Short mmCIF file of C-alpha atoms in Angstrom, two decimals:
data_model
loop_
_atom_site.label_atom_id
_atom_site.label_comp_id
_atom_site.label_asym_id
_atom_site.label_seq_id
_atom_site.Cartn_x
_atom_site.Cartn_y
_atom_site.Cartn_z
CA UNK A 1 9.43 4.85 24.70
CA UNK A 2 7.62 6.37 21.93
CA UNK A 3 3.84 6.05 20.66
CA UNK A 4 2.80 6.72 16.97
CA UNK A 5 -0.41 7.35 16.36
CA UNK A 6 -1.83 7.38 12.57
CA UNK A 7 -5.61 8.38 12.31
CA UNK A 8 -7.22 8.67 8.59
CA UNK A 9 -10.87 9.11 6.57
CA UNK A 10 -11.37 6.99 4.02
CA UNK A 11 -12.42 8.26 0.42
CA UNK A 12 -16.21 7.91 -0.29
CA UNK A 13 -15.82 5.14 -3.47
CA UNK A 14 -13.55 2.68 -1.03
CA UNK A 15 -14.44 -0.66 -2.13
CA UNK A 16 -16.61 -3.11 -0.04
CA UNK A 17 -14.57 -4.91 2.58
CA UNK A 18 -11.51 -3.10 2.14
CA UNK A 19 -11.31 -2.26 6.06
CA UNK A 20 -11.66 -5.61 6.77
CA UNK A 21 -8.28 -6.42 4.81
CA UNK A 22 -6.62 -3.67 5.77
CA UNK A 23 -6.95 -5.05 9.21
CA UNK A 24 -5.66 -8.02 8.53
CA UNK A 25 -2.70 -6.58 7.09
CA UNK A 26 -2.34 -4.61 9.53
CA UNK A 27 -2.20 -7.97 12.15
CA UNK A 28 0.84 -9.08 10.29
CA UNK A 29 3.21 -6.39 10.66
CA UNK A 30 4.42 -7.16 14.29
CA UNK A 31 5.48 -10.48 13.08
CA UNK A 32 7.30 -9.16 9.96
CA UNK A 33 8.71 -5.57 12.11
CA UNK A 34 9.84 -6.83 15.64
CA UNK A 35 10.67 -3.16 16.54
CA UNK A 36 6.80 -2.81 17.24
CA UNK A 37 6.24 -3.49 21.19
CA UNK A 38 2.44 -2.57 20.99
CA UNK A 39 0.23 -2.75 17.78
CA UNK A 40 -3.70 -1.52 17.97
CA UNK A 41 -5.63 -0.81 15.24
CA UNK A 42 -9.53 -0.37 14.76
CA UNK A 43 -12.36 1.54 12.83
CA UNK A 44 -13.73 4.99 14.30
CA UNK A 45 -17.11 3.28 16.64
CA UNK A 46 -18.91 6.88 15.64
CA UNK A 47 -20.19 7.69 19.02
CA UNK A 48 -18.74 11.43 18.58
CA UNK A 49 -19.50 13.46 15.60
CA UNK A 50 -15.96 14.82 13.78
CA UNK A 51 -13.80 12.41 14.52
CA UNK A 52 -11.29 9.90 11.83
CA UNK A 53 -12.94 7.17 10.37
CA UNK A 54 -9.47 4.53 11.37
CA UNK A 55 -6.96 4.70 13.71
CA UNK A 56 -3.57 2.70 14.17
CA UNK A 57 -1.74 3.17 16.78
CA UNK A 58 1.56 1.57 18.02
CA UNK A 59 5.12 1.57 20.83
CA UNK A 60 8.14 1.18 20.12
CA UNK A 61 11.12 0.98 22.79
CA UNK A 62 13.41 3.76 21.05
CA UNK A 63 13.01 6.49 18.05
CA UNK A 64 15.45 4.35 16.08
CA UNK A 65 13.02 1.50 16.30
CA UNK A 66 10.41 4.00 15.16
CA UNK A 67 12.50 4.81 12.39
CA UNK A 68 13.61 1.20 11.15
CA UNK A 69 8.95 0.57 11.25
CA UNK A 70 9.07 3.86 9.61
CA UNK A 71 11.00 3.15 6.67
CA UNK A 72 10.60 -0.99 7.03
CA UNK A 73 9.93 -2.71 3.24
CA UNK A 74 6.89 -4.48 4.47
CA UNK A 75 5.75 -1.06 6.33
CA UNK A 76 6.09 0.61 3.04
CA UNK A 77 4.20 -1.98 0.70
CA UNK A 78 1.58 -1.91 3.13
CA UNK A 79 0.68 1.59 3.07
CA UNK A 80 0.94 1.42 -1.28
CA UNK A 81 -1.71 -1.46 -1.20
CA UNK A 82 -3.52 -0.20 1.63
CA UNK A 83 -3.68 2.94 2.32
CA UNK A 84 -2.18 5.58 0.26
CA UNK A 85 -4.21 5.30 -2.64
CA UNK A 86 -7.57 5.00 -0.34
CA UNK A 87 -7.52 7.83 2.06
CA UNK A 88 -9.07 11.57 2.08
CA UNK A 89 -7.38 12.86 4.99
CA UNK A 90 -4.52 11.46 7.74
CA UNK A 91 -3.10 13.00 10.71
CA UNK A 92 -0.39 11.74 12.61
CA UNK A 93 1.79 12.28 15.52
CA UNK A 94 4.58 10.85 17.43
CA UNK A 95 5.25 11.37 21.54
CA UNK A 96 7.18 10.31 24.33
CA UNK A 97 5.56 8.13 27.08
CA UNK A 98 6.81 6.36 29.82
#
């Protein structure tokens, strides 16, 4: 199994609410990408200074399955309408788990 893990800041001139729709995009992927086993997604709570203001993390069974969310259509338009034109700063990172 594999776990992705996306964390990003937000530019400072984001638009009012935009979190809140980017959320709810977010909740429709699993039903459009069936390759995603686990799907969680939140804003930063702030209790620790220096940290990512968003975080979206997911499972998937194999690297292929990865791969096919990686690359997926609906993956892809997301990020253009969501986040791509609205982030400062992303990090990401892919591992193993059992």
């Amino acid at each position: 199994m594999l776990r992705h893990i996306v964390l990003f800041n937000w530019k400072p001139e984001l638009p009012a609410g935009h979190v809140e729709r980017t959320m709810a995009a977010l909740a429709e992927l699993p039903a459009k990408i069936p390759q995603i086993r686990q799907y969680q997604f939140g804003p930063n709570l702030g209790i620790n200074p220096g940290t990512f203001a968003f975080a979206v993390t997911a499972v998937f069974a194999t690297l292929d399955d990865y791969l096919v969310y990686r690359d997926h259509p609906d993956h892809k338009a997301f990020i253009e309408a969501y986040t791509a034109p609205y982030i400062d700063t992303r990090a990401s990172i892919q591992f193993e788990i059992d």
